[in-house]
Tab-separated table of C-alpha atoms in Angstrom:
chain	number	residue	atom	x	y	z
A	1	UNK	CA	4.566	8.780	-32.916
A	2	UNK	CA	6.476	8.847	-36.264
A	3	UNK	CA	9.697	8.713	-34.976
A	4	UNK	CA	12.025	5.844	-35.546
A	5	UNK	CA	12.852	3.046	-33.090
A	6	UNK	CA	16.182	3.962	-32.357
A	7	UNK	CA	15.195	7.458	-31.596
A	8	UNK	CA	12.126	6.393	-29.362
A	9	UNK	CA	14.828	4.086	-27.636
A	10	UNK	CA	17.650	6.603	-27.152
A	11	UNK	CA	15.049	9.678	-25.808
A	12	UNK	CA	13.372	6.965	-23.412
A	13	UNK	CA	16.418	5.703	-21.563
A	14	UNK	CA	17.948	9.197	-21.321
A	15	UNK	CA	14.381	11.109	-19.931
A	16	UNK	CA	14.258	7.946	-17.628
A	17	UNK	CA	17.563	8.731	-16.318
A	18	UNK	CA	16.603	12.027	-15.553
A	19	UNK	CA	13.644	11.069	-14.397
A	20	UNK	CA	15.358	8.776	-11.310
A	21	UNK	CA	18.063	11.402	-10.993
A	22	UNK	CA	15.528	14.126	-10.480
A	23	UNK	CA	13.220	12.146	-7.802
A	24	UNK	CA	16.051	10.931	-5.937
A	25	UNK	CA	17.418	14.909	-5.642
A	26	UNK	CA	13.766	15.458	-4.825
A	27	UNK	CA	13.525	13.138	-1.717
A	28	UNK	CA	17.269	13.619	-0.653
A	29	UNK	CA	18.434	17.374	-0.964
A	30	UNK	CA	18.401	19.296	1.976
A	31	UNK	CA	17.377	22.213	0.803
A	32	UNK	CA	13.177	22.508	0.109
A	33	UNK	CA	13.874	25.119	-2.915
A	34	UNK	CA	16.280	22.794	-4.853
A	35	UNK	CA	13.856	20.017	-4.305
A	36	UNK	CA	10.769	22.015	-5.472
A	37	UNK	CA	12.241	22.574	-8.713
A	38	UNK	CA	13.309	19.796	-9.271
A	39	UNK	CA	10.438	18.409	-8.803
A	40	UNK	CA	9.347	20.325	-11.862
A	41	UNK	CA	11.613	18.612	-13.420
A	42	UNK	CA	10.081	15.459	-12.646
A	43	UNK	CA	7.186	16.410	-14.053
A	44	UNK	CA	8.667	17.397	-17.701
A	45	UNK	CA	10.374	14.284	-17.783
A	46	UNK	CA	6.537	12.234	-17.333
A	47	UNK	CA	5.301	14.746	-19.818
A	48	UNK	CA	7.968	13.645	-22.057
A	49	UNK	CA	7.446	10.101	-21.424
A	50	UNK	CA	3.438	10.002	-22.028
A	51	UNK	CA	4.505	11.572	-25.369
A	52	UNK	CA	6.345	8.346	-26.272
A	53	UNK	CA	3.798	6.446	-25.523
A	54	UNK	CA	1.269	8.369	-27.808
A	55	UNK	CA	-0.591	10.672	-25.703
A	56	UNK	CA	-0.538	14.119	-26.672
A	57	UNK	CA	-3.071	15.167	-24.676
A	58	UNK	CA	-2.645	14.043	-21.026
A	59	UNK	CA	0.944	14.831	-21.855
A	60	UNK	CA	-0.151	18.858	-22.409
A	61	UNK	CA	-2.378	18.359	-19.036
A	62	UNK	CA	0.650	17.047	-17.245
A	63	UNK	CA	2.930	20.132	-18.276
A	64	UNK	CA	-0.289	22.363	-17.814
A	65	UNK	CA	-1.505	21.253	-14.380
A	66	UNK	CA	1.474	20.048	-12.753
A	67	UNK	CA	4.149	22.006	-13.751
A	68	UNK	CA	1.744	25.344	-14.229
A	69	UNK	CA	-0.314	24.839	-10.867
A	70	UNK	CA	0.835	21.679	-8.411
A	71	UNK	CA	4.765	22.557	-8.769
A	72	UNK	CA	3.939	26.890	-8.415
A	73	UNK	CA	1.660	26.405	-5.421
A	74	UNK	CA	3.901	24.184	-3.597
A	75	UNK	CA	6.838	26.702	-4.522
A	76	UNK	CA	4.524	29.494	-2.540
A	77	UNK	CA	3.709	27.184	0.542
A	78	UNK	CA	7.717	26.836	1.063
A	79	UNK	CA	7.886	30.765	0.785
A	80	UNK	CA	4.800	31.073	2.882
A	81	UNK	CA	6.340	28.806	5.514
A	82	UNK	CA	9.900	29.799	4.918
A	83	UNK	CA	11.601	29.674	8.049
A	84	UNK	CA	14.775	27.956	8.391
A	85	UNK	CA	14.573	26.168	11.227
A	86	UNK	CA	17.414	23.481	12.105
A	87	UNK	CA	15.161	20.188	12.847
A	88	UNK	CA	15.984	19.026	15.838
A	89	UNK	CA	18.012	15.321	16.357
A	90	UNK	CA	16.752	12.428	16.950
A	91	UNK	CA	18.607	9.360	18.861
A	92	UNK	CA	18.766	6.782	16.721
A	93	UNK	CA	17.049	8.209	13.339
A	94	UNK	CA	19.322	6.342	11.163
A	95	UNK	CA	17.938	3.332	12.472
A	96	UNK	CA	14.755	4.458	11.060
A	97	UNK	CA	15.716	5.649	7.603
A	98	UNK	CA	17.704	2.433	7.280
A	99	UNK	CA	14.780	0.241	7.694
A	100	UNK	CA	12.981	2.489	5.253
A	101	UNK	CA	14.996	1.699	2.729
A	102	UNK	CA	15.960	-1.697	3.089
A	103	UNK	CA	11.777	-2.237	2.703
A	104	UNK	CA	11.826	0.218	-0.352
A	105	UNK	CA	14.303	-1.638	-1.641
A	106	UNK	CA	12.757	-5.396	-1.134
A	107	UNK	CA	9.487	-3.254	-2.280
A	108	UNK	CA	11.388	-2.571	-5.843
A	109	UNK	CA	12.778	-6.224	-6.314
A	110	UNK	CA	9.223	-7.521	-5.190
A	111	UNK	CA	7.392	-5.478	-7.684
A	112	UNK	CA	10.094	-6.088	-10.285
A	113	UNK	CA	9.959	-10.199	-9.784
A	114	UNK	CA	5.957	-9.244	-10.637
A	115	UNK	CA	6.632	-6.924	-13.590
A	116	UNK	CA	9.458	-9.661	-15.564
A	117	UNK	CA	7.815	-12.898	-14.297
A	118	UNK	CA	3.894	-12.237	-15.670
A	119	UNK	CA	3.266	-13.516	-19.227
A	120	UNK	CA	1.510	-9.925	-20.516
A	121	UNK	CA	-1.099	-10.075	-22.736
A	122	UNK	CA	0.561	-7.594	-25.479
A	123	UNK	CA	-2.168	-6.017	-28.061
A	124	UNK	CA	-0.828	-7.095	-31.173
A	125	UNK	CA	-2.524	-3.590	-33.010
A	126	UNK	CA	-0.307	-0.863	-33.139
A	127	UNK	CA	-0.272	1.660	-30.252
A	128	UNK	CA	-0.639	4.403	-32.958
A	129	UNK	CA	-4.123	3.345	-34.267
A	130	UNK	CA	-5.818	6.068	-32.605
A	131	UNK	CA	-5.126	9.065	-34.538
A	132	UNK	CA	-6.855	12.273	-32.484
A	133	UNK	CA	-6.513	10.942	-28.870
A	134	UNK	CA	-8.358	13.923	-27.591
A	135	UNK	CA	-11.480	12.964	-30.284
A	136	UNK	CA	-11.374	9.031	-28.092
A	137	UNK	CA	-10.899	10.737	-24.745
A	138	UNK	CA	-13.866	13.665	-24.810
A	139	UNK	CA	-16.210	10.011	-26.240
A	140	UNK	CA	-15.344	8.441	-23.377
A	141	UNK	CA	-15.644	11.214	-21.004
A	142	UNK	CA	-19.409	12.104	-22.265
A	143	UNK	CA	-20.623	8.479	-22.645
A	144	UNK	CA	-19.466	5.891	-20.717
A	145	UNK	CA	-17.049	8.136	-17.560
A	146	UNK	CA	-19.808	10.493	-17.429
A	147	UNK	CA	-20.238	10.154	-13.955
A	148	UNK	CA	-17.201	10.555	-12.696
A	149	UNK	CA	-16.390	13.514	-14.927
A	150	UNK	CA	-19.542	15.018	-13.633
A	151	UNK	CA	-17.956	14.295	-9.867
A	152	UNK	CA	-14.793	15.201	-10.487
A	153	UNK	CA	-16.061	19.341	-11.033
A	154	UNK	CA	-17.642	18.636	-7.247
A	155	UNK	CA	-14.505	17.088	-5.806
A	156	UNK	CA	-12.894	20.194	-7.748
A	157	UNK	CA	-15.139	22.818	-6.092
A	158	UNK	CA	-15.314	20.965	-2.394
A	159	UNK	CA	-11.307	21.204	-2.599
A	160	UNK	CA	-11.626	24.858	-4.178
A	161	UNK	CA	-13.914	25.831	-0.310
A	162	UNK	CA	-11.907	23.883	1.640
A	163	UNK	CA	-8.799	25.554	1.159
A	164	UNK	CA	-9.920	28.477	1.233
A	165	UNK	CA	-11.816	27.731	4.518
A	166	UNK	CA	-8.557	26.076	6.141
A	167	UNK	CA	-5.853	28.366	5.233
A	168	UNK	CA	-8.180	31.562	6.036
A	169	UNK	CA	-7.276	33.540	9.212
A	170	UNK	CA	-9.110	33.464	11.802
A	171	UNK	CA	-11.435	36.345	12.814
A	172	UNK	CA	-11.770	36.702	16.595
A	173	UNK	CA	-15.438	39.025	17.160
A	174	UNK	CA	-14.870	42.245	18.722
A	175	UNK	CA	-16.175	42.239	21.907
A	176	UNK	CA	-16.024	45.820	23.209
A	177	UNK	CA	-17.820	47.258	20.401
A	178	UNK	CA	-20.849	49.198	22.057
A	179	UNK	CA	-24.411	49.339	20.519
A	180	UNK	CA	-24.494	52.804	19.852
A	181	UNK	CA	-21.226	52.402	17.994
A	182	UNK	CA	-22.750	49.166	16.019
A	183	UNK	CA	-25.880	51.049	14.182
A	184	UNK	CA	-23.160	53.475	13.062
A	185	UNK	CA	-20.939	50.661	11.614
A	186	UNK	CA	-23.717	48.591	10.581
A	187	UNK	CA	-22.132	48.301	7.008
A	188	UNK	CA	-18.646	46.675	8.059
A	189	UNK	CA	-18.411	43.659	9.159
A	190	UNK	CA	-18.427	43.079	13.181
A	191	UNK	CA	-14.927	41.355	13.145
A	192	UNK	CA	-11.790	41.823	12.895
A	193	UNK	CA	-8.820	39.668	11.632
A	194	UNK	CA	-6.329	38.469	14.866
A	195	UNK	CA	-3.235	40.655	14.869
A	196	UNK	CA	-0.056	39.352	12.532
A	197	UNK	CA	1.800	36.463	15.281
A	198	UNK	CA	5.546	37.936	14.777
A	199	UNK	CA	7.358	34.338	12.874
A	200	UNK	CA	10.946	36.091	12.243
A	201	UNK	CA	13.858	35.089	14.373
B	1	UNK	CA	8.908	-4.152	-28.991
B	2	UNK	CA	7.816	-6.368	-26.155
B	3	UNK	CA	10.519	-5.662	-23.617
B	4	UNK	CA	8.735	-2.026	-23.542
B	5	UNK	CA	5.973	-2.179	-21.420
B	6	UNK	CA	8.000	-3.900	-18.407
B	7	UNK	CA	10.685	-1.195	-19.055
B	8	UNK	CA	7.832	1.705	-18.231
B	9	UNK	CA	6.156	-0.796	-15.557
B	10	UNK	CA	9.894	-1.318	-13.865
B	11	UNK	CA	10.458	2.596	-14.115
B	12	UNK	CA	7.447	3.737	-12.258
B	13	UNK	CA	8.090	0.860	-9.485
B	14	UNK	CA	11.024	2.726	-9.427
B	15	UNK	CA	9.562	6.049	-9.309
B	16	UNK	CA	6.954	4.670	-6.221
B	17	UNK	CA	9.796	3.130	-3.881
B	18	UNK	CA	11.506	6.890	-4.056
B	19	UNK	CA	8.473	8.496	-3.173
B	20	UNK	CA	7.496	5.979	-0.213
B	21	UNK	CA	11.447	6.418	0.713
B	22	UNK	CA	10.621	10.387	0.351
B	23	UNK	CA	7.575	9.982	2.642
B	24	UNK	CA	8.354	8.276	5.428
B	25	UNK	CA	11.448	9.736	6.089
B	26	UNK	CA	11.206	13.356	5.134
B	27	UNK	CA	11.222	15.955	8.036
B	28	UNK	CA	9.432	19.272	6.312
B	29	UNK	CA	5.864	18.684	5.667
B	30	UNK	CA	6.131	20.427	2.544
B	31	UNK	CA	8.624	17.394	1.176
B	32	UNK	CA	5.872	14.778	2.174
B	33	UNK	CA	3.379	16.880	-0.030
B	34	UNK	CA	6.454	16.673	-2.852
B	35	UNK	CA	6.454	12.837	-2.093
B	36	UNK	CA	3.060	12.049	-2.770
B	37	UNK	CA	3.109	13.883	-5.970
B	38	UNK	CA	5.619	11.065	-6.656
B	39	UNK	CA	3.788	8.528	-5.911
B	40	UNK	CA	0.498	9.700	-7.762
B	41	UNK	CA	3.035	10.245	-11.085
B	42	UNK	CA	4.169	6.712	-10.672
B	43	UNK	CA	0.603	5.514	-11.160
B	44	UNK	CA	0.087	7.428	-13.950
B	45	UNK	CA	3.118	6.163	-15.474
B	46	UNK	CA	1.660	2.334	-14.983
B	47	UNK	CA	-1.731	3.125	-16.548
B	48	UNK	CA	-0.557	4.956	-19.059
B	49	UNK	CA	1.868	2.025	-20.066
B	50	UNK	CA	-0.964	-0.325	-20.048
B	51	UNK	CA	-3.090	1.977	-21.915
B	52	UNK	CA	-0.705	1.819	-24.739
B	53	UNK	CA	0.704	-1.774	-24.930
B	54	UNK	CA	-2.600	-3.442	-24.013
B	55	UNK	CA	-5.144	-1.617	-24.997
B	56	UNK	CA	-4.329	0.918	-27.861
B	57	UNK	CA	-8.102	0.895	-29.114
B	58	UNK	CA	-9.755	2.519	-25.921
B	59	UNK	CA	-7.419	4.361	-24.336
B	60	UNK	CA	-9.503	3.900	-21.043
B	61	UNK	CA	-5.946	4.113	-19.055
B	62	UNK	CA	-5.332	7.441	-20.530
B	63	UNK	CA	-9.133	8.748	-18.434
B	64	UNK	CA	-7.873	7.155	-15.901
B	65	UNK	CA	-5.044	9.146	-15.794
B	66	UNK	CA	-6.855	12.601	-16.712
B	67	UNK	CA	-8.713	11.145	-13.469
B	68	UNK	CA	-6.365	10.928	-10.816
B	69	UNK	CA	-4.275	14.465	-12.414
B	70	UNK	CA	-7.594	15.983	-10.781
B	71	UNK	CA	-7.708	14.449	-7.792
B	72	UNK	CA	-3.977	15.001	-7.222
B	73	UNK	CA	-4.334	19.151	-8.110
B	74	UNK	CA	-7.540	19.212	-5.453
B	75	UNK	CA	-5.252	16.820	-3.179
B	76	UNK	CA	-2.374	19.554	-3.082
B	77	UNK	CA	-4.426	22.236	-2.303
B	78	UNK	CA	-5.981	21.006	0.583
B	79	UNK	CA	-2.453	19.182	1.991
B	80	UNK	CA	-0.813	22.574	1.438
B	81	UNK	CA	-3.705	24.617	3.168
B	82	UNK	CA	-3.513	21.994	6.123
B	83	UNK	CA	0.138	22.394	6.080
B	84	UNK	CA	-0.457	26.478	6.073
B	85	UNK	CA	-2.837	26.108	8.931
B	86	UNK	CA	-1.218	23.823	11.279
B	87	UNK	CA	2.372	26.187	10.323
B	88	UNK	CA	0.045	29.040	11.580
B	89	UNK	CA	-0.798	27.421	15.212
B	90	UNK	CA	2.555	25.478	15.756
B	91	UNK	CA	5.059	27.876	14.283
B	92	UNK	CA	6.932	24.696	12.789
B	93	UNK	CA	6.825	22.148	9.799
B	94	UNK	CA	8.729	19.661	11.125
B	95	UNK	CA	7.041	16.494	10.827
B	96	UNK	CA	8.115	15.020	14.360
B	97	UNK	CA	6.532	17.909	16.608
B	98	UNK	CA	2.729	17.399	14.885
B	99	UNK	CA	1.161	15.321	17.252
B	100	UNK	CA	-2.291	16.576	17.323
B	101	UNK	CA	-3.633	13.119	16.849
B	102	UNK	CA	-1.390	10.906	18.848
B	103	UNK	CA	-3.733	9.571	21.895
């Protein structure tokens, strides 16, 4: 990055505002739409950060995959399952989310103690040395991550058959066809896809 | 200069405590999907910080990251094809009334 240090400064603090502001809306609005897109927003604001810290690339993937895939099929699972049902009360649940964020919270100061109290070993070359990051990233990914590139297009394709496998309906066989009736529908297929269960109110 | 790296380490600690916050105590499965996204970003946010302040030569952090961005797009598709299926048998999302595995 060419920019000046001021500038880096100023656009970090304000995307990490965002940033917080747009998770927390994400995990605490009650309504599954407003949190989906802001959870693209989320997802900008990361694509904005790897920018500062001189990645081009994954920052392009980021806005590509998560914002253009992750964030649009998760908007069509809530309309898939988009029934607003009122959840129904439980005694004592504020017991629970109490605790859950009294241990977030000793979480953050724990990790935070970590973070300010190690002596890091900062490289002393500038971060911009690398001019074409997407030149250093396809070396590494055909010489020395080769293998788990190659893996990654099977965990890719295993994921691509398993969800099409799991969210498929299911076909229940047709019992009553008769064999006369089957050599003259030998060319469709001997099933039939279980009638539409009626989900509206 | 060196202040940076513990302001992008502190910010995706940040980042992970919402999303554990998000996933233990979120009701609509589809939330807990949201949450883990969060969590998987926070990661990426770490490696690529240590990519950048501690080792600018090899960006190894930055394949790391190009890493788990797969394994979080496979990840969704599955979790949200789960979600669709057990929807489709249970007629609910609410995260209380799955109990298909408690003994």
């Amino acid at each position: 990055m060419n920019l000046a240090e001021g500038v880096q400064s100023v656009s970090l603090i304000i995307l990490s505002a965002m940033l917080i502001a747009a998770a927390l809306g994400v995990v605490l609005l009650s309504n599954i739409v407003y949190s989906a897109f802001l959870l693209g927003g989320v997802f900008v604001c990361i694509s904005g950060i790897y920018i500062l810290l001189n990645a081009d690339f994954v920052a392009a993937a980021q806005i590509l995959i998560y914002v253009g895939a992750i964030n649009v099929l998760i908007l069509f699972a809530i309309m898939l399952v988009n029934k607003t049902e009122d959840f129904k009360s439980i005694p004592r649940r504020w017991i629970r989310n109490g605790s859950t964020a009294l241990v977030c919270l000793g979480l953050f100061a724990l990790l935070s103690t970590m973070v300010l109290i190690t002596p890091w070993q900062i490289s002393t070359t500038s971060p911009a040395v690398i001019d074409n990051t997407m030149v250093a990233l396809g070396k590494h990914f055909f010489s020395d991550f080769l293998l788990p590139f190659e893996l990654a297009s099977i965990l890719l394709l295993i994921a691509m058959i398993g969800a099409i496998v799991l969210a498929r309906r299911d076909f229940i066989p047709d019992i009553s066809v008769k064999s006369s009736e089957l050599t003259s529908t030998a060319l469709t297929l001997p099933e039939r896809p279980r009638e539409l269960t009626n989900t509206g109110k | 200069m060196a202040m940076q790296l513990q302001f992008y380490l502190l910010l995706s600690a940040a980042l992970f405590c919402i999303g554990i916050f998000g996933l233990v105590t979120s009701r609509n499965a589809v939330r807990v999907l949201m949450s883990i996204e969060l969590l998987l970003n926070a990661v990426n946010i770490n490696l690529m910080g240590f990519s950048n302040f501690l080792d600018p030569g090899a960006i190894k952090g930055q394949v790391f990251t190009v890493f788990v961005i797969t394994v979080a797009a496979a990840e969704a598709a599955v979790g949200l094809a789960i979600i669709l299926a057990i929807y489709r048998n249970r007629q609910t999302i609410d995260m209380e009334q799955f109990n298909l595995l408690k003994w």
